[in-house]
């Protein structure tokens, strides 16, 4: 039991936070939200994967990746390719000039399935590809950059450029990728209709369990020696290097793991929403993912989930009623968070939340002096 | 290639070459401001594209104003518009530095995020003020049309104008940064802030004016762009990555590096565009840049500044 509490949940407080989050997404949302809204929350939760990955990578590792959209997109496209191939079986596509290939290929006068599409007709391969390919891609980028000690700002800019390259490639190669519209009209998963409300609800719960699982694994990793070294690298990279650690390898691992988490989110996005398009790959979604993590608290895995939910709820509500205000609000919020609350919602809770809990304890007559549970890290020194 | 006669080939070569030179001047003009802000100050200004858009919208505003009230001055307004664009963008940059950037100098990655927030706010301001549709000012006659040295060669005048403007701005930046007392203060502050302060340089003031200068140059770039393309609320985001690539590839804090990198990127892209589609040309160019930067992270011309 103590293993579970200490290593997997990040202490008693982490356990409480985890249980509250699990109750919220597994019980409260399904009970109080209608099917449409629940599906929407499901979509937001898929973004939360990327936000959680950024907490690990940016909050703890100090590596700001502006390219999590790349991996989100790779995962999403992997799943979408499988579903699209299933949707374009020869029986379904008899009206095309070449039956058996996705409709957008037929529109672009492609007569044969491109080679990189072929293995995605296997479900096992697709699942493996979703988990392995983004991590492999991240390994190549990470190894090339971190081994040469490229970091910080340059890493951020280069990941951003890679996101642009991928977007331009997807949009430009319409015949191979579906272009700007993305891969749409996905119907079944191994013969099971994924467009029904029932299927969407099931995906919602799969999504929740995967997200909670990812948080548990991330907690474990961050509480291990690896996590402490990662944090040390962020604070004083040279000292860690002088102590005999190969800093690059730690960074590469963090980047690969973050890529894998984001890719799971992307794959779940395709299942939950039913399509994938380049607008979830480029710069804007990638930076939005950073916003989620920043607002939730860059040092808090659970905070990242709340940040994602809050921003997306806000986006939905505001773009329904005051679309012109939304960008002002999100821009302003972002500046405020970065300048005044660098630890986001989680930081606010750690600084002021104990007053609330103290009062609760006082009311239940078990009042005891409670020290602040976590001291927000001073960010001013982190850059050098 | 058999279909072309030799004179046609010369014409194609000349025009294609000029297209590359034209792209070069555009990239360089965009990157000059950022080379100062990012290269000298180390601030990742994601709102740089929006400062360009401010310049473009200022030009549009001036054009509309002149057209309505002083139609006789139409041929001359553009020159004034460039100057006004410089000062409007510069003033906004001054305010942004004062309100935002100066609190974040020790947290470069956070500047990136804060300026992204700023860029969102600016985009929405453009949309509220000028509408979501793309606009373009009515240009004076001397910017329209083209110069035809022979029957088959067609060199657009607006491209030549941007080229000349870029040359002038580059020369001005060179003088200001490397030949003036003020530039010496800027470079001293970059190299050693504490010592600069100790010898009596007001480093905070230098920061503010350097940032304002970078934004002002972005404004000039924006004004020049109105001769080539129309301006929309999200125009800035289209350019920001290219601009950063030029500066990073050239090696931060090196004016010559910025020029060389803008030139090589522009030539690579326009030559590739002749053979393959525009989007693939861009993919290959960016890919080559990323690969080169992986092997040579400090860029073409490394700065001598300690990081």
XYZ file of C-alpha atoms in Angstrom:
691
model
C 0.000 0.000 0.000
C 2.723 2.453 0.870
C 4.310 1.729 -2.509
C 1.111 2.729 -4.214
C 0.705 5.907 -2.194
C 4.297 7.073 -2.260
C 5.497 6.036 -5.689
C 2.424 5.976 -7.868
C 0.418 8.837 -6.447
C 3.077 11.227 -5.194
C 2.268 11.037 -1.497
C -0.969 11.340 0.455
C -1.820 14.686 -1.046
C -1.249 13.320 -4.523
C -3.541 10.419 -3.707
C -6.317 12.787 -2.624
C -5.890 14.826 -5.795
C -5.888 11.699 -7.909
C -9.063 10.366 -6.277
C -10.806 13.717 -6.724
C -9.840 13.819 -10.411
C -10.888 10.211 -10.944
C -14.250 10.854 -9.256
C -14.772 13.956 -11.348
C -14.140 12.395 -14.730
C -15.404 8.883 -14.014
C -18.512 9.635 -11.931
C -19.526 13.287 -11.886
C -19.175 14.102 -15.594
C -20.940 10.950 -16.848
C -23.795 11.454 -14.370
C -24.408 15.159 -14.951
C -23.503 15.708 -18.609
C -25.543 14.657 -21.619
C -24.011 12.513 -24.295
C -22.981 15.438 -26.508
C -21.208 17.280 -23.683
C -19.586 14.108 -22.433
C -18.166 13.493 -25.881
C -16.831 17.036 -25.803
C -15.155 16.413 -22.448
C -13.744 13.231 -23.952
C -12.178 15.314 -26.711
C -10.668 17.678 -24.140
C -9.275 14.747 -22.183
C -7.386 13.600 -25.268
C -5.656 17.005 -25.282
C -4.890 16.443 -21.619
C -2.539 13.611 -22.608
C -0.384 16.141 -24.424
C -0.626 18.557 -21.501
C 0.462 15.836 -19.068
C 3.367 14.978 -21.351
C 4.417 18.618 -21.293
C 4.394 18.705 -17.486
C 6.863 15.854 -17.562
C 8.982 17.316 -20.330
C 8.781 21.042 -19.698
C 7.827 21.344 -16.040
C 10.278 18.766 -14.753
C 12.789 18.488 -17.583
C 12.858 22.158 -18.512
C 12.648 21.138 -22.176
C 10.030 23.215 -23.903
C 8.740 21.321 -26.907
C 6.584 23.378 -29.216
C 6.014 20.282 -31.266
C 3.796 18.053 -29.152
C 1.270 18.468 -31.951
C 3.640 16.417 -34.127
C 3.252 13.391 -31.889
C -0.416 14.000 -31.200
C -0.824 14.109 -34.958
C 1.268 10.997 -35.616
C -0.814 9.002 -33.141
C -4.030 10.403 -34.494
C -3.094 9.802 -38.119
C -1.978 6.263 -37.317
C -5.380 5.428 -35.894
C -7.167 7.342 -38.644
C -5.294 5.428 -41.350
C -6.384 2.123 -39.867
C -10.013 3.221 -39.562
C -9.975 4.733 -43.040
C -8.677 1.530 -44.592
C -11.414 -0.375 -42.815
C -14.003 2.140 -44.034
C -12.762 1.860 -47.619
C -12.991 -1.886 -48.089
C -13.636 -2.848 -51.722
C -17.342 -3.531 -50.953
C -17.844 -0.016 -49.551
C -16.048 1.743 -52.374
C -17.394 0.069 -55.496
C -18.331 3.409 -57.070
C -14.678 4.522 -57.138
C -12.545 4.024 -60.189
C -10.158 2.042 -57.967
C -12.166 0.266 -55.264
C -10.455 -0.550 -51.977
C -8.452 2.632 -51.513
C -9.508 5.664 -49.427
C -11.853 8.032 -51.274
C -9.476 11.029 -51.253
C -6.827 8.949 -53.031
C -9.330 8.077 -55.687
C -10.164 11.776 -56.133
C -6.475 12.510 -56.592
C -6.045 9.879 -59.345
C -4.035 7.508 -57.197
C -4.639 3.950 -58.266
C -2.653 1.972 -55.735
C -2.409 2.095 -51.958
C 0.882 3.860 -51.064
C 3.410 1.592 -49.350
C 3.273 3.306 -45.978
C -0.468 2.785 -45.828
C -0.289 -0.960 -46.387
C 0.744 -2.121 -42.875
C -1.987 0.014 -41.299
C -4.584 -2.503 -42.388
C -3.474 -4.585 -39.396
C -4.851 -3.537 -36.007
C -1.883 -4.941 -34.091
C 0.541 -3.056 -36.298
C -1.470 0.144 -35.902
C -1.427 -0.056 -32.098
C 2.298 -0.784 -32.135
C 2.915 1.992 -34.620
C 0.985 4.482 -32.486
C 3.140 3.632 -29.487
C 6.490 3.124 -31.187
C 6.690 5.393 -34.250
C 6.261 8.725 -32.436
C 8.729 7.619 -29.772
C 11.179 6.591 -32.482
C 10.741 9.909 -34.261
C 11.258 11.695 -30.955
C 14.371 9.614 -30.380
C 15.859 10.708 -33.693
C 15.110 14.379 -33.039
C 16.153 14.137 -29.399
C 19.371 12.250 -30.040
C 20.418 14.689 -32.753
C 19.711 17.712 -30.583
C 20.512 16.752 -27.007
C 23.716 14.912 -27.822
C 24.967 18.157 -29.340
C 23.726 20.026 -26.301
C 21.187 22.014 -28.218
C 18.585 23.017 -25.737
C 16.244 25.650 -24.472
C 15.191 28.194 -27.006
C 16.755 26.480 -29.994
C 15.041 23.206 -29.208
C 11.709 25.001 -28.950
C 12.190 26.689 -32.308
C 13.358 23.543 -34.080
C 10.458 21.439 -32.785
C 8.191 24.200 -33.994
C 9.745 24.101 -37.441
C 9.295 20.334 -37.565
C 5.622 20.845 -36.735
C 5.389 23.277 -39.645
C 7.148 20.846 -41.983
C 4.741 18.070 -41.058
C 1.706 20.304 -41.535
C 2.873 21.581 -44.915
C 3.656 18.015 -45.946
C 0.231 16.721 -44.930
C -1.589 19.606 -46.571
C 0.552 19.491 -49.705
C 0.367 15.727 -50.303
C -3.379 15.636 -50.591
C -3.501 12.344 -52.426
C -1.531 10.519 -49.748
C -2.794 12.159 -46.573
C -6.203 13.649 -47.252
C -4.770 17.175 -47.347
C -6.262 20.045 -45.392
C -9.523 18.182 -44.767
C -7.667 15.383 -43.060
C -8.918 11.840 -42.855
C -12.669 11.899 -42.412
C -15.662 9.621 -42.672
C -14.396 6.950 -40.279
C -17.058 4.426 -39.409
C -16.039 1.183 -37.761
C -13.338 -0.283 -35.555
C -12.954 -3.981 -36.323
C -16.557 -4.028 -37.487
C -17.880 -2.112 -34.461
C -19.732 1.112 -35.252
C -17.762 3.955 -33.649
C -20.114 6.769 -34.577
C -22.910 5.807 -32.163
C -23.420 7.541 -28.793
C -22.825 4.241 -27.069
C -19.400 3.841 -28.680
C -18.507 7.453 -27.869
C -19.372 6.839 -24.215
C -17.228 3.736 -24.142
C -14.342 5.663 -25.692
C -14.842 8.314 -23.037
C -14.252 5.778 -20.269
C -11.332 4.157 -22.099
C -9.932 7.635 -22.419
C -10.334 8.333 -18.680
C -8.691 5.087 -17.652
C -5.799 5.589 -20.071
C -5.299 9.147 -18.860
C -5.353 8.099 -15.206
C -2.971 5.277 -16.075
C -0.622 7.699 -17.808
C -0.702 9.957 -14.749
C 0.139 7.029 -12.464
C 3.038 5.925 -14.650
C 4.304 9.486 -14.923
C 4.119 9.866 -11.144
C 6.132 6.699 -10.796
C 8.755 7.941 -13.245
C 8.978 11.366 -11.666
C 9.261 9.943 -8.146
C 12.018 7.597 -9.175
C 15.672 8.496 -9.347
C 15.104 9.408 -12.976
C 12.650 12.122 -12.024
C 15.027 13.612 -9.485
C 17.849 13.694 -12.019
C 15.554 15.280 -14.576
C 14.717 18.008 -12.089
C 18.388 18.436 -11.269
C 19.156 18.802 -14.979
C 16.676 21.631 -15.221
C 18.253 23.430 -12.274
C 21.960 22.960 -12.914
C 22.635 20.909 -16.010
C 26.409 21.225 -15.770
C 26.569 19.955 -12.205
C 24.616 16.853 -13.154
C 26.974 16.335 -16.057
C 30.015 16.770 -13.832
C 28.560 14.221 -11.424
C 28.964 11.679 -14.176
C 25.491 11.437 -15.648
C 24.919 11.485 -19.379
C 22.418 14.303 -19.340
C 21.436 13.837 -22.976
C 20.106 10.332 -22.379
C 17.798 11.514 -19.626
C 16.444 14.249 -21.836
C 16.017 11.882 -24.767
C 14.061 9.447 -22.628
C 11.806 12.206 -21.312
C 11.185 13.435 -24.850
C 10.401 9.939 -26.171
C 8.077 9.157 -23.281
C 6.294 12.483 -23.722
C 5.945 11.749 -27.433
C 4.380 8.376 -26.686
C 1.858 9.873 -24.264
C 0.882 12.557 -26.759
C 0.480 9.929 -29.475
C -1.906 7.925 -27.271
C -3.891 11.131 -26.854
C -3.927 11.640 -30.615
C -5.121 8.099 -31.294
C -7.884 8.476 -28.718
C -8.805 11.811 -30.292
C -9.392 10.111 -33.636
C -11.594 7.487 -31.987
C -13.531 9.960 -29.873
C -14.077 12.641 -32.500
C -14.105 10.486 -35.606
C -11.604 12.297 -37.805
C -8.069 13.648 -37.879
C -6.827 16.725 -39.683
C -3.618 18.776 -39.984
C -5.168 21.506 -37.836
C -4.241 19.377 -34.811
C -0.606 19.055 -35.859
C 0.772 22.522 -36.479
C 2.096 25.400 -34.395
C -1.165 26.671 -32.980
C -2.365 23.407 -31.407
C 1.164 22.681 -30.184
C 1.350 25.994 -28.372
C -2.190 25.566 -27.079
C -1.051 22.337 -25.435
C 1.674 24.312 -23.688
C -0.992 26.793 -22.580
C -3.001 23.949 -21.024
C 0.001 22.764 -19.059
C 0.993 26.296 -18.055
C -2.446 27.223 -16.804
C -2.864 23.960 -14.940
C 0.565 24.263 -13.417
C 3.698 23.157 -15.142
C 4.811 21.090 -12.162
C 1.536 19.265 -11.624
C 0.383 16.271 -13.673
C -3.141 16.498 -12.312
C -3.171 20.273 -12.637
C -2.488 19.870 -16.365
C -5.758 17.961 -16.729
C -7.690 20.711 -14.961
C -5.904 23.339 -17.048
C -6.925 21.543 -20.244
C -10.523 21.176 -19.126
C -10.789 24.777 -17.929
C -9.345 26.323 -21.092
C -11.382 24.171 -23.408
C -14.614 24.715 -21.501
C -13.839 28.414 -21.622
C -13.118 28.219 -25.332
C -16.370 26.402 -26.039
C -18.493 28.702 -23.891
C -16.907 31.896 -25.146
C -16.741 30.993 -28.794
C -20.455 30.145 -28.610
C -21.495 33.424 -27.030
C -18.696 36.026 -27.406
C -16.358 34.759 -30.123
C -14.597 38.122 -30.425
C -13.652 38.165 -26.753
C -12.115 34.730 -26.615
C -8.707 35.556 -28.050
C -8.391 38.621 -25.807
C -9.262 36.505 -22.821
C -6.967 33.583 -23.586
C -4.117 35.900 -24.546
C -4.566 37.910 -21.381
C -4.910 34.796 -19.247
C -1.759 33.412 -20.738
C 0.253 36.546 -20.055
C -1.122 36.703 -16.501
C -0.308 33.079 -15.800
C 3.218 33.354 -17.154
C 3.980 36.605 -15.370
C 2.137 36.308 -12.079
C 1.367 32.620 -11.483
C 4.165 30.635 -13.114
C 2.957 27.547 -11.287
C -0.570 27.837 -12.601
C -3.663 26.527 -10.868
C -1.678 23.944 -8.953
C 0.609 26.670 -7.615
C -2.369 28.711 -6.452
C -3.787 25.657 -4.724
C -0.494 24.879 -3.018
C -0.113 28.451 -1.807
C -3.647 29.108 -0.693
C -5.395 25.759 -0.721
C -4.135 24.801 2.724
C -6.262 27.558 4.213
C -9.343 25.848 2.863
C -8.232 22.419 3.985
C -7.228 23.824 7.373
C -10.671 25.259 7.828
C -12.229 21.945 6.872
C -10.035 20.166 9.352
C -10.854 22.722 12.009
C -14.520 22.136 11.419
C -14.053 18.431 11.866
C -12.083 19.168 15.079
C -8.972 17.470 13.909
C -7.143 20.706 13.414
C -3.424 20.496 13.422
C -0.838 22.867 12.148
C -0.269 22.095 8.492
C 2.789 23.298 6.721
C 2.493 24.274 3.075
C 2.762 20.971 1.291
C 4.824 22.047 -1.626
C 6.865 25.159 -2.019
C 6.559 26.623 -5.490
C 9.855 26.460 -7.265
C 11.641 29.649 -7.988
C 11.690 29.923 -11.739
C 14.127 32.770 -12.070
C 17.162 30.538 -11.884
C 15.851 27.837 -14.141
C 17.094 29.285 -17.380
C 20.803 29.178 -16.800
C 13.953 21.724 -72.173
C 13.991 21.421 -75.985
C 10.898 23.566 -76.165
C 12.729 26.693 -75.022
C 14.960 28.761 -77.247
C 18.149 30.087 -75.747
C 16.812 33.635 -75.367
C 13.740 32.307 -73.602
C 15.980 30.347 -71.252
C 17.901 33.513 -70.427
C 14.626 35.275 -69.695
C 13.396 32.447 -67.486
C 16.694 32.431 -65.685
C 16.608 36.182 -65.170
C 13.042 36.204 -63.911
C 13.480 33.149 -61.729
C 16.685 34.654 -60.400
C 14.878 37.846 -59.593
C 12.122 35.894 -57.867
C 14.824 34.461 -55.611
C 16.342 37.879 -54.990
C 12.902 39.238 -54.252
C 12.201 36.489 -51.728
C 15.615 37.168 -50.248
C 14.840 40.816 -49.671
C 11.499 39.911 -48.099
C 13.048 37.350 -45.755
C 15.879 39.677 -44.828
C 13.553 42.560 -44.089
C 11.452 40.306 -41.866
C 14.474 38.895 -40.105
C 16.352 42.133 -39.450
C 14.068 43.202 -36.645
C 14.095 39.759 -35.097
C 17.862 39.523 -35.467
C 18.076 42.507 -33.162
C 15.438 41.316 -30.693
C 16.329 37.624 -30.641
C 19.950 37.822 -31.726
C 21.060 40.709 -29.546
C 18.627 40.577 -26.652
C 17.804 36.872 -26.627
C 14.081 37.575 -26.420
C 11.922 35.096 -28.314
C 9.326 37.439 -29.647
C 6.489 35.303 -30.996
C 4.511 38.480 -31.606
C 7.069 39.670 -34.147
C 4.774 38.758 -37.018
C 2.027 40.797 -35.434
C 4.314 43.810 -35.231
C 4.782 43.390 -38.970
C 1.026 43.277 -39.355
C 0.816 46.528 -37.364
C 3.057 48.115 -39.982
C 0.933 46.711 -42.782
C -2.311 47.908 -41.225
C -0.792 51.317 -40.576
C 0.009 51.565 -44.276
C -3.523 50.507 -45.142
C -4.902 53.088 -42.738
C -2.704 55.830 -44.210
C -3.738 54.840 -47.728
C -7.425 55.042 -46.878
C -6.918 58.356 -45.109
C -5.015 59.862 -48.031
C -7.499 58.548 -50.553
C -10.411 60.124 -48.691
C -8.992 63.498 -47.691
C -5.944 64.268 -49.813
C -6.254 62.348 -53.078
C -3.660 64.603 -54.720
C -0.984 63.273 -52.388
C -1.603 59.618 -53.315
C 1.715 59.231 -55.195
C 3.709 60.243 -52.118
C 1.821 58.779 -49.184
C 3.671 55.473 -49.279
C 6.964 57.000 -48.195
C 5.263 58.623 -45.215
C 3.427 55.393 -44.482
C 6.723 53.556 -44.084
C 7.977 56.145 -41.612
C 4.710 56.138 -39.684
C 4.654 52.314 -39.672
C 8.134 52.366 -38.165
C 7.104 54.681 -35.365
C 3.751 53.035 -34.634
C 5.251 49.546 -34.394
C 8.215 50.916 -32.494
C 5.972 52.664 -29.979
C 3.921 49.510 -29.465
C 7.142 47.558 -29.016
C 8.297 50.115 -26.452
C 5.081 49.643 -24.505
C 5.279 45.854 -24.784
C 8.829 45.862 -23.458
C 7.876 48.114 -20.572
C 4.765 46.199 -19.603
C 5.766 42.649 -20.361
C 9.165 41.681 -21.649
C 11.371 43.381 -19.077
C 9.925 41.221 -16.303
C 10.885 38.057 -18.141
C 14.495 38.532 -19.227
C 15.656 35.805 -16.886
C 13.086 33.319 -18.174
C 13.559 33.119 -21.957
C 11.121 30.249 -22.464
C 8.449 32.173 -20.601
C 8.958 35.177 -22.862
C 8.043 32.882 -25.710
C 4.750 32.018 -24.044
C 3.943 35.546 -22.923
C 4.610 37.006 -26.356
C 2.417 34.293 -27.857
C -0.356 35.539 -25.589
C 0.423 39.052 -26.787
C 0.214 37.929 -30.393
C -3.252 36.434 -29.793
C -4.439 39.720 -28.318
C -2.972 41.681 -31.221
C -4.572 39.373 -33.782
C -7.975 39.850 -32.225
C -7.403 43.619 -32.107
C -6.720 43.619 -35.849
C -9.874 41.620 -36.400
C -11.963 43.986 -34.287
C -10.493 47.133 -35.833
C -10.078 46.207 -39.482
C -12.357 43.206 -39.927
C -11.582 39.568 -40.582
C -11.161 40.055 -44.340
C -7.767 40.580 -45.855
C -7.063 44.157 -46.865
C -4.574 45.798 -49.162
C -3.952 49.507 -49.606
C -4.315 51.118 -53.028
C -0.752 51.553 -54.142
C 0.705 54.576 -55.898
C 1.119 54.128 -59.637
C 4.885 54.062 -59.531
C 4.781 50.783 -57.608
C 2.572 49.022 -60.126
C 3.581 47.459 -63.388
C 6.930 46.085 -64.320
C 10.229 46.893 -65.878
C 10.853 45.231 -69.229
C 14.448 45.354 -70.427
C 13.535 42.989 -73.291
C 10.256 41.662 -74.625
C 10.393 38.461 -72.606
C 11.824 39.650 -69.307
C 9.336 41.070 -66.873
C 10.627 42.377 -63.580
C 7.922 43.621 -61.191
C 8.505 47.118 -59.833
C 7.213 46.323 -56.350
C 9.873 43.622 -56.021
C 12.555 46.122 -56.996
C 11.176 48.620 -54.517
C 11.274 46.084 -51.669
C 14.819 45.171 -52.668
C 15.921 48.787 -52.525
C 14.140 49.336 -49.218
C 15.771 46.239 -47.739
C 19.190 47.441 -48.823
C 18.556 50.822 -47.217
C 17.242 49.334 -43.952
C 20.104 46.855 -43.759
C 22.626 49.656 -44.227
C 20.875 51.704 -41.557
C 20.845 48.792 -39.117
C 24.499 48.123 -39.789
C 25.381 51.730 -39.120
C 23.235 51.904 -36.007
C 24.459 48.659 -34.487
C 28.115 48.635 -35.471
C 29.152 52.207 -36.203
C 27.281 54.343 -33.730
C 27.832 55.011 -30.041
C 24.356 53.734 -29.307
C 25.060 50.428 -31.069
C 28.191 50.048 -28.990
C 26.074 50.380 -25.853
C 23.624 47.773 -27.170
C 26.368 45.287 -27.929
C 28.067 45.954 -24.623
C 24.812 45.283 -22.789
C 24.394 42.017 -24.673
C 27.891 40.873 -23.838
C 28.017 41.826 -20.198
C 25.073 43.501 -18.619
C 26.659 44.010 -15.209
C 29.836 45.594 -16.522
C 27.881 47.796 -18.915
C 25.851 49.032 -16.010
C 29.038 49.606 -14.049
C 30.519 51.838 -16.747
C 27.449 53.997 -16.773
C 25.245 52.568 -19.518
C 21.583 52.684 -18.634
C 20.975 49.057 -19.585
C 17.235 49.145 -18.950
C 16.825 52.092 -21.279
C 19.004 50.353 -23.870
C 16.790 47.247 -23.639
C 13.661 49.263 -24.163
C 14.955 51.130 -27.187
C 16.548 48.047 -28.729
C 13.259 46.195 -28.506
C 11.396 49.200 -29.895
C 13.881 49.422 -32.779
C 13.389 45.741 -33.632
C 9.628 46.160 -33.615
C 9.910 49.340 -35.670
C 11.872 47.492 -38.334
C 9.183 44.834 -38.300
C 6.749 47.665 -38.974
C 8.784 48.737 -42.022
C 8.744 45.145 -43.224
C 4.977 45.072 -42.818
C 4.603 48.282 -44.791
C 6.769 46.859 -47.570
C 4.670 43.688 -47.621
C 1.537 45.539 -48.544
C 3.078 45.995 -51.992
C 3.354 42.227 -52.421
C 0.536 40.549 -50.527
C -2.651 41.475 -48.732
C -2.828 41.654 -44.952
C -5.168 39.738 -42.676
C -5.417 39.343 -38.909
C -3.410 36.111 -38.988
C -0.810 37.234 -41.538
C 1.831 37.527 -38.829
C 1.692 33.866 -37.844
C 2.390 32.855 -41.428
C 5.764 34.564 -41.379
C 6.956 33.974 -37.860
C 8.498 30.540 -38.355
C 10.319 31.521 -41.533
C 11.636 34.586 -39.789
C 12.924 32.608 -36.834
C 14.535 30.104 -39.172
C 16.435 32.854 -40.971
C 17.770 34.253 -37.706
C 18.625 30.894 -36.137
C 20.212 29.569 -39.311
C 22.300 32.690 -39.738
C 23.614 32.432 -36.234
C 22.151 34.754 -33.673
C 23.803 38.131 -33.143
C 25.424 38.219 -36.543
C 24.108 40.663 -39.108
C 26.173 39.160 -41.866
C 24.918 35.694 -40.909
C 21.329 36.884 -41.166
C 21.977 38.261 -44.658
C 23.737 35.095 -45.798
C 21.059 32.828 -44.373
C 18.200 34.842 -45.891
C 20.004 34.669 -49.233
C 20.638 30.918 -49.140
C 17.134 30.066 -47.921
C 15.523 32.270 -50.551
C 17.648 30.911 -53.396
C 17.160 27.296 -52.317
C 13.434 27.729 -52.125
C 12.947 29.594 -55.390
C 15.209 27.230 -57.322
C 13.372 24.211 -55.882
C 10.032 25.817 -56.659
C 10.946 25.754 -60.315
C 11.198 21.967 -60.254
C 8.624 20.855 -57.681
C 5.477 22.237 -56.123
C 5.705 25.211 -53.781
C 4.697 23.285 -50.678
C 7.253 20.543 -51.279
C 9.934 23.167 -51.964
C 9.163 24.632 -48.568
C 9.248 21.200 -46.932
C 12.645 20.390 -48.421
C 14.091 23.786 -47.575
C 12.945 23.645 -43.957
C 14.031 20.024 -43.666
C 17.489 20.879 -44.944
C 17.670 23.740 -42.454
C 16.673 21.504 -39.550
C 19.245 18.907 -40.580
C 22.002 21.483 -40.919
C 21.074 22.982 -37.556
C 21.245 19.543 -35.976
C 24.840 19.223 -37.087
C 25.729 22.845 -36.611
C 23.477 24.153 -33.864
C 25.170 27.523 -33.633
C 24.134 28.431 -37.183
C 26.159 29.576 -40.167
C 28.083 32.278 -38.371
C 28.504 31.583 -34.718
C 28.449 34.472 -32.353
C 31.374 34.975 -30.055
C 29.078 35.644 -27.166
C 29.159 33.183 -24.312
C 25.848 31.468 -23.824
